mmCIF file of C-alpha atoms in Angstrom:
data_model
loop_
_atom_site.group_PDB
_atom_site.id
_atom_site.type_symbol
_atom_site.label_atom_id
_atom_site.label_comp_id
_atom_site.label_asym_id
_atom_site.label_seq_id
_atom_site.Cartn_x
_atom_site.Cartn_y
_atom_site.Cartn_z
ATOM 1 C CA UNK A 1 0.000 0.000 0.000
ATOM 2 C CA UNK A 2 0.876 3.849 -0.548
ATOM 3 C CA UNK A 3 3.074 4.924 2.714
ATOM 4 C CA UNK A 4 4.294 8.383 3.352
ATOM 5 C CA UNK A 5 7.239 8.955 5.162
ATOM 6 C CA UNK A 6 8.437 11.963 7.000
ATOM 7 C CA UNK A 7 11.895 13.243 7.787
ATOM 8 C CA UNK A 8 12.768 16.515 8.727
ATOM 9 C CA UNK A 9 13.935 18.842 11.914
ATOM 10 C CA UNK A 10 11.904 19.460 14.807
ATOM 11 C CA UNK A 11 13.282 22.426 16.292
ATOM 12 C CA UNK A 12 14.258 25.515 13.841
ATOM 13 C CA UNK A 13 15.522 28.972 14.847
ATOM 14 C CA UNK A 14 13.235 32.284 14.042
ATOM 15 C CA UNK A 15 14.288 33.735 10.457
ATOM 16 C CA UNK A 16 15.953 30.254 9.141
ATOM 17 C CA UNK A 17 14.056 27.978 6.882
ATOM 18 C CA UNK A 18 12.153 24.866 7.450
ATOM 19 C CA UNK A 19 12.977 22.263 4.988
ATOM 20 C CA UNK A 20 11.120 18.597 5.595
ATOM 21 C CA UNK A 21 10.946 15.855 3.097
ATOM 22 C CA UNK A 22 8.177 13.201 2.292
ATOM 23 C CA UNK A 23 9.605 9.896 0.541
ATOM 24 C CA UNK A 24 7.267 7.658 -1.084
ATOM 25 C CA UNK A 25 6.558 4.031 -1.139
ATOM 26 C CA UNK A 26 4.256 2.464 -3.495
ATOM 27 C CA UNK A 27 3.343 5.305 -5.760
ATOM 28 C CA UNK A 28 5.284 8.070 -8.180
ATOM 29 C CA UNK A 29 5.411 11.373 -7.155
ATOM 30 C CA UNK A 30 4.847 11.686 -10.458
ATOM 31 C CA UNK A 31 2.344 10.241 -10.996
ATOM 32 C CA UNK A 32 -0.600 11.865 -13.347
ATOM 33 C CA UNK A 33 -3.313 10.936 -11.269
ATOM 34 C CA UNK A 34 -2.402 12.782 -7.872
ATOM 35 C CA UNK A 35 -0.899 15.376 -6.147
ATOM 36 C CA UNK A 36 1.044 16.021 -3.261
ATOM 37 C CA UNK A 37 0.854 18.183 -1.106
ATOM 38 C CA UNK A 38 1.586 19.939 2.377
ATOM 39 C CA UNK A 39 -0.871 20.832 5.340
ATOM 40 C CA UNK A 40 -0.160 22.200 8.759
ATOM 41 C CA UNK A 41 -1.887 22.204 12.089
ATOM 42 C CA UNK A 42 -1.668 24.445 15.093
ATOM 43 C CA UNK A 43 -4.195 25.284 17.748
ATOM 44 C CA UNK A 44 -4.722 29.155 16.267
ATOM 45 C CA UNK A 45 -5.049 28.182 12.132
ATOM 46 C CA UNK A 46 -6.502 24.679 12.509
ATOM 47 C CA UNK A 47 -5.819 22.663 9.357
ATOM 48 C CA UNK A 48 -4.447 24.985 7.350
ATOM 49 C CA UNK A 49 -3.192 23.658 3.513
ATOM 50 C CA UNK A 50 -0.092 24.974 2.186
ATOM 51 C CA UNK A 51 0.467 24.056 -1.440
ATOM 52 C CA UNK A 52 1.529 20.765 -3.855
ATOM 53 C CA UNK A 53 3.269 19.753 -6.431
ATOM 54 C CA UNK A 54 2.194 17.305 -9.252
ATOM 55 C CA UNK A 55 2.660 16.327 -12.525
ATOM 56 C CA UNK A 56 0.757 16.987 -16.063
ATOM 57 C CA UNK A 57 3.446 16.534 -18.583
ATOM 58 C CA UNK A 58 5.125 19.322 -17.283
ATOM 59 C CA UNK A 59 5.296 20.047 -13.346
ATOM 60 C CA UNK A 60 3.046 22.499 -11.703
ATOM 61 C CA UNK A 61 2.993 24.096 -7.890
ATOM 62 C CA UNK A 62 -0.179 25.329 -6.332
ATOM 63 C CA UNK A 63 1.356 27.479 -2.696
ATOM 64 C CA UNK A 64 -1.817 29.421 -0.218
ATOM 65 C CA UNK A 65 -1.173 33.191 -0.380
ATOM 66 C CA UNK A 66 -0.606 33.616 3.141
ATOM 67 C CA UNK A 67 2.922 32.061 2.868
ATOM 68 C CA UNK A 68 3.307 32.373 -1.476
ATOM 69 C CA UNK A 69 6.584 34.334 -0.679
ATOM 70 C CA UNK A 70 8.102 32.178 1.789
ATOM 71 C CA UNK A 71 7.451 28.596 0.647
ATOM 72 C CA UNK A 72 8.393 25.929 -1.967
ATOM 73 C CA UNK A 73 7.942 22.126 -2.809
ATOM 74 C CA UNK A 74 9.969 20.523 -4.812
ATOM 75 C CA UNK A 75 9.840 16.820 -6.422
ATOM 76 C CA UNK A 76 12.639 14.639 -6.385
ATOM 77 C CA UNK A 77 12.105 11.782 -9.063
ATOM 78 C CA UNK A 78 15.280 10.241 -8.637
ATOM 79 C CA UNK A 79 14.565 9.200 -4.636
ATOM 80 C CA UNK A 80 10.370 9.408 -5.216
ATOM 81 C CA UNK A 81 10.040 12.101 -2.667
ATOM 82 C CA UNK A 82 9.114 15.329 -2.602
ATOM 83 C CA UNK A 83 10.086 18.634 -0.058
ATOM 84 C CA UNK A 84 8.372 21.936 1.526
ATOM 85 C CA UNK A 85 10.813 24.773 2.087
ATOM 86 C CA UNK A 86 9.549 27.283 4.122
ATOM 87 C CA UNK A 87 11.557 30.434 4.983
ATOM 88 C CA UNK A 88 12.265 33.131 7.294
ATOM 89 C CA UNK A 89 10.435 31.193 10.100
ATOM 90 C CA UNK A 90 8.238 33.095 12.663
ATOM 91 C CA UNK A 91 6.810 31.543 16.071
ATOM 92 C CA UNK A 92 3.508 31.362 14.251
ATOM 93 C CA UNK A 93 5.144 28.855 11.629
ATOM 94 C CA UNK A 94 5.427 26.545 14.779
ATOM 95 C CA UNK A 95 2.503 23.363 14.108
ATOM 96 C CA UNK A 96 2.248 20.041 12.846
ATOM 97 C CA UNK A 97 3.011 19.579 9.583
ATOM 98 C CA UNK A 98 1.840 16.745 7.159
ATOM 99 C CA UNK A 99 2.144 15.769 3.464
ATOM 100 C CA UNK A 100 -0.297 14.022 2.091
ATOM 101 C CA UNK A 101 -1.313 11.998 -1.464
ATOM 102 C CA UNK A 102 -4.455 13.680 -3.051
ATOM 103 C CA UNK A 103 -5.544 11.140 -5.036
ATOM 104 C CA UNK A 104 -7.463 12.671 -8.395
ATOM 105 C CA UNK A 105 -9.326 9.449 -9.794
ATOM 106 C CA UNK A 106 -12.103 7.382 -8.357
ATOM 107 C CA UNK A 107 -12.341 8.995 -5.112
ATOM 108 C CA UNK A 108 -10.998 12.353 -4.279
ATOM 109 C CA UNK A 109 -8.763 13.717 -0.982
ATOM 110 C CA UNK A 110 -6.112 13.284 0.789
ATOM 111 C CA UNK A 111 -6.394 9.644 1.289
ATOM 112 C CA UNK A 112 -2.892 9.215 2.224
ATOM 113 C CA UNK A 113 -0.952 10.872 5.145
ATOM 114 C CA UNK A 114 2.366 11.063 6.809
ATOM 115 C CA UNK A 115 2.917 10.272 10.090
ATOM 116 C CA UNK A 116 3.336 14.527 10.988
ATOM 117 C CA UNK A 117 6.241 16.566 11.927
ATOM 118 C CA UNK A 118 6.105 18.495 15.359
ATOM 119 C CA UNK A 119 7.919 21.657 13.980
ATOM 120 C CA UNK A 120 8.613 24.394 16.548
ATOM 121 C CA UNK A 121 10.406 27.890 16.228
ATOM 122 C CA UNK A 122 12.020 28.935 18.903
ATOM 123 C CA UNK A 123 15.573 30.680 19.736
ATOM 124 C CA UNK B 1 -11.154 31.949 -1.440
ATOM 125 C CA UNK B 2 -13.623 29.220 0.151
ATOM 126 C CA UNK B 3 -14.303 29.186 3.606
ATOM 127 C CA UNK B 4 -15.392 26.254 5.753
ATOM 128 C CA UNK B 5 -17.468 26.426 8.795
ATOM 129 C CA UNK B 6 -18.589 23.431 10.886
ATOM 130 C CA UNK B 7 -21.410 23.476 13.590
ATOM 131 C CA UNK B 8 -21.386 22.854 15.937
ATOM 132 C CA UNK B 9 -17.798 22.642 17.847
ATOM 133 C CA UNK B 10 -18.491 20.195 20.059
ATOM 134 C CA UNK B 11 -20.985 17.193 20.282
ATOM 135 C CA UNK B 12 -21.614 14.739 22.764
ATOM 136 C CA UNK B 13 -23.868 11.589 21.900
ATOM 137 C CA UNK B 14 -25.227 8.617 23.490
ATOM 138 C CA UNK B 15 -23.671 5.268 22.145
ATOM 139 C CA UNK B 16 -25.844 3.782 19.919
ATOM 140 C CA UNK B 17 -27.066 7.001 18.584
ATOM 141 C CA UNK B 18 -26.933 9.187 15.423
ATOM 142 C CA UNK B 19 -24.133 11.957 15.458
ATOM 143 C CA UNK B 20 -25.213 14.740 12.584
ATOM 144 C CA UNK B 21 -22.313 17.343 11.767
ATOM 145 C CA UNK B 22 -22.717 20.294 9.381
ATOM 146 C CA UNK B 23 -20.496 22.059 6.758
ATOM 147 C CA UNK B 24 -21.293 25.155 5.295
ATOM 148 C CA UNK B 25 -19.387 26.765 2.166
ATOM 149 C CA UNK B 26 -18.512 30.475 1.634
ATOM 150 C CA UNK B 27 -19.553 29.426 -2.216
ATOM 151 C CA UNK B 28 -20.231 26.948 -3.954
ATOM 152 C CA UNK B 29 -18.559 23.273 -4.318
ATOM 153 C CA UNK B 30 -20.907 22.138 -6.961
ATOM 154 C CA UNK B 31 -19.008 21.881 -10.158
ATOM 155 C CA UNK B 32 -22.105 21.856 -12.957
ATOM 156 C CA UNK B 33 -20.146 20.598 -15.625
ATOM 157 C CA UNK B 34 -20.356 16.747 -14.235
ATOM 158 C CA UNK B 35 -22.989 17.431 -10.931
ATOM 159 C CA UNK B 36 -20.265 16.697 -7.977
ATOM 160 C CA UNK B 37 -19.622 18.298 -5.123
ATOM 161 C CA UNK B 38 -16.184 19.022 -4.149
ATOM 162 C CA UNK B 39 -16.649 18.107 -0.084
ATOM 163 C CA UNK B 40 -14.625 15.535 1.185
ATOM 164 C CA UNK B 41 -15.023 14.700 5.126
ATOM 165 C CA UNK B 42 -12.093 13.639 7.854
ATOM 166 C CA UNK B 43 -11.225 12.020 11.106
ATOM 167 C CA UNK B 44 -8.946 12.607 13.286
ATOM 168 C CA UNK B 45 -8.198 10.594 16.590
ATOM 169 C CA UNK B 46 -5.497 12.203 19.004
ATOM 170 C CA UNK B 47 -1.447 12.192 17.742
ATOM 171 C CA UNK B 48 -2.697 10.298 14.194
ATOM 172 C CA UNK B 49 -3.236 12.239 11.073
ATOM 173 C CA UNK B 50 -6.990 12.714 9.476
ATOM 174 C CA UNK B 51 -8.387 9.893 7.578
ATOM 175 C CA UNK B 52 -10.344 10.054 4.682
ATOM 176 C CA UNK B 53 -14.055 8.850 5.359
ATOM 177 C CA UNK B 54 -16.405 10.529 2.263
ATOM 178 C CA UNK B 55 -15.543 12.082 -0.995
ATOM 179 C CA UNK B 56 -17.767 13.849 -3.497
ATOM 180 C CA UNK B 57 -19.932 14.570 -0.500
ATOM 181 C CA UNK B 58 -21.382 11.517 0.003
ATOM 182 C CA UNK B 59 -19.384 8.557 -1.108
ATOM 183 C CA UNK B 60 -17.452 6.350 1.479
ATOM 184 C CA UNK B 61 -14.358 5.428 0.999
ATOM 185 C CA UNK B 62 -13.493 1.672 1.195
ATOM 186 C CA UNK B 63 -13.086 -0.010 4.159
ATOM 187 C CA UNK B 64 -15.563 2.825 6.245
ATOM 188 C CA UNK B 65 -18.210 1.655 8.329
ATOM 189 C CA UNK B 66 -21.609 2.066 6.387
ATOM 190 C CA UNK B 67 -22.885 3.907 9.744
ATOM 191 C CA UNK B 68 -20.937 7.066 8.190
ATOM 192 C CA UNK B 69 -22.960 8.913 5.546
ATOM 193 C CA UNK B 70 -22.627 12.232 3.684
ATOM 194 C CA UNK B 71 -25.395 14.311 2.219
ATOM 195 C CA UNK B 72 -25.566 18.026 0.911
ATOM 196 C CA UNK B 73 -25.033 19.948 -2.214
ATOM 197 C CA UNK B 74 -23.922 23.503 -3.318
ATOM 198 C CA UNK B 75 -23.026 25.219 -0.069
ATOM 199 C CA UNK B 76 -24.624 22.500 2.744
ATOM 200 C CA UNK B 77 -23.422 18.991 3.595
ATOM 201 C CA UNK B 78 -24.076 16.941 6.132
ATOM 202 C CA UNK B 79 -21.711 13.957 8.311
ATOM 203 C CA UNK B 80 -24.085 11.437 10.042
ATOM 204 C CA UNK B 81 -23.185 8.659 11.971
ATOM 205 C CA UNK B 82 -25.975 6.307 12.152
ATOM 206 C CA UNK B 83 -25.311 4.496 15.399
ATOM 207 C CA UNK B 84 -22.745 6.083 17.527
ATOM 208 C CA UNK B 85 -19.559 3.748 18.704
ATOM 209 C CA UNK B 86 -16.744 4.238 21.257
ATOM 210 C CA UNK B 87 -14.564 4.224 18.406
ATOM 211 C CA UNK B 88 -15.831 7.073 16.977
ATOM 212 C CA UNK B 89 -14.855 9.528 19.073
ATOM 213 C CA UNK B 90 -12.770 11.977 17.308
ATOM 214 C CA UNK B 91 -12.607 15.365 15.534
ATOM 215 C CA UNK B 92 -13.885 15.695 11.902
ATOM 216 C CA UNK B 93 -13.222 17.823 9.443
ATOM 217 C CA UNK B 94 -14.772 19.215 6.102
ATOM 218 C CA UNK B 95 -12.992 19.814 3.020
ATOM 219 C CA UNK B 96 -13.260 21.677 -0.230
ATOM 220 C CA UNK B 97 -11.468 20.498 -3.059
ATOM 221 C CA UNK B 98 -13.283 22.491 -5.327
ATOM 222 C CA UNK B 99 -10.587 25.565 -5.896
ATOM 223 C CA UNK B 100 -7.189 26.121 -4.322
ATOM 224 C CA UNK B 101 -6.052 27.048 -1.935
ATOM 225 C CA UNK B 102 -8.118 24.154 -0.583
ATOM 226 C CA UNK B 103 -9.696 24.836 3.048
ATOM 227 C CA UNK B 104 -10.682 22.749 5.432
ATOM 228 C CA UNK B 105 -13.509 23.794 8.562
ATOM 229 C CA UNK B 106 -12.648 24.240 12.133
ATOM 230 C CA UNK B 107 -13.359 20.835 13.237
ATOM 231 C CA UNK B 108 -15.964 19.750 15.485
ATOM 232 C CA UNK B 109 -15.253 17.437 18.518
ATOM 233 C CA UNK B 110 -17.624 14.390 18.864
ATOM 234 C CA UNK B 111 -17.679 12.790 22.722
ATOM 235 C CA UNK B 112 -19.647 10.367 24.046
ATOM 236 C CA UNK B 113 -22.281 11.721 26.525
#
């Protein structure tokens, strides 16, 4: 079955840049019937989605507004994984964050998680 | 963008019965080209991620007890669980998929009473 793993810091330092990765087992990241994608957590924003990547004969990023100028994912095709790179950190970046398959045949949504990263900024 | 909201916040039901959980659209999810809504609905059980339980509003994903249902169109769905079970307890979330960025609700937090 379709596993996502997580790997990535827990702890990173206000201004720096959070950089986790997501490696995948039993699909392609790119594959041309999903996407993949990035969601946080926190007590204050809820479930808050961040952006994907995916592939249509060409790749294609989707990022939310509220971080567009801070953020990127990137896919890796030679390890099947793909990356969120968020920079210049604030306290309210701290959360759980999760990628996640969106599957875009049969049945919709996320149907596939990662087991979450406990990110927090702090000095 | 679309905004979610859930009602209510918190619910606390008798085991054995029904749990009903709204979701309410800023605009529309209904995509009238091919007549599906773009709601998909979550759980999520302390320190696990959400798991996928309905897509296109109201159809179950495999392996999810039948005692789940989803109903609604356009701007208002609906999450019932038929027959409440210990196992149940956990928060659920809606979901657009209809436009990015995609938005999820608040989350409302079923108990048993």
């Amino acid at each position: 079955q379709v596993q996502l793993q997580q790997s990535g810091p827990g702890l990173v330092k206000p201004s720096q840049t959070l950089s986790l990765t997501c490696a995948i087992s039993g699909d392609s990241v790119s594959s041309n019937s999903a996407t993949w994608n990035w969601i946080r957590q926190s007590p204050s924003r809820g479930l808050e989605w961040l952006g994907r990547t995916y592939y249509r004969s060409k790749w294609y990023n989707d990022y939310t507004v509220s971080v567009k100028s801070r953020i990127t994912i990137n896919p890796d095709t030679s390890k099947n994984q793909f990356s969120l790179q968020l920079s210049s950190v604030t306290p309210e970046d701290t959360a759980v964050y999760y990628c996640a398959r969106e599957k875009r045949v049969d049945i919709f949504g996320m149907d596939v998680w990662g087991q979450g990263t406990t990110v927090t900024v702090s000095s | 963008d679309i905004v979610m909201t859930q009602s209510p916040d918190s619910l606390a039901v008798s085991l054995g019965e029904r749990a009903t959980i709204n979701c309410k659209s800023s605009q529309t999810v209904l995509y009238s080209s091919n007549n599906k809504n773009y709601l998909a609905w979550y759980q999520q059980k302390p320190g696990q991620p959400p798991k996928l339980l309905i897509s296109w509003a109201s159809t179950r994903k495999s392996g999810v007890p039948d005692r789940f249902s989803g109903s609604g169109s356009g701007t208002d769905f609906t999450l019932t669980i038929s027959s409440l079970q210990a196992e149940d307890v956990a928060v659920y979330y809606c979901q657009q998929y209809y436009s990015t960025p995609y938005s999820f609700g608040q989350g409302t937090k079923l108990e048993i009473k």
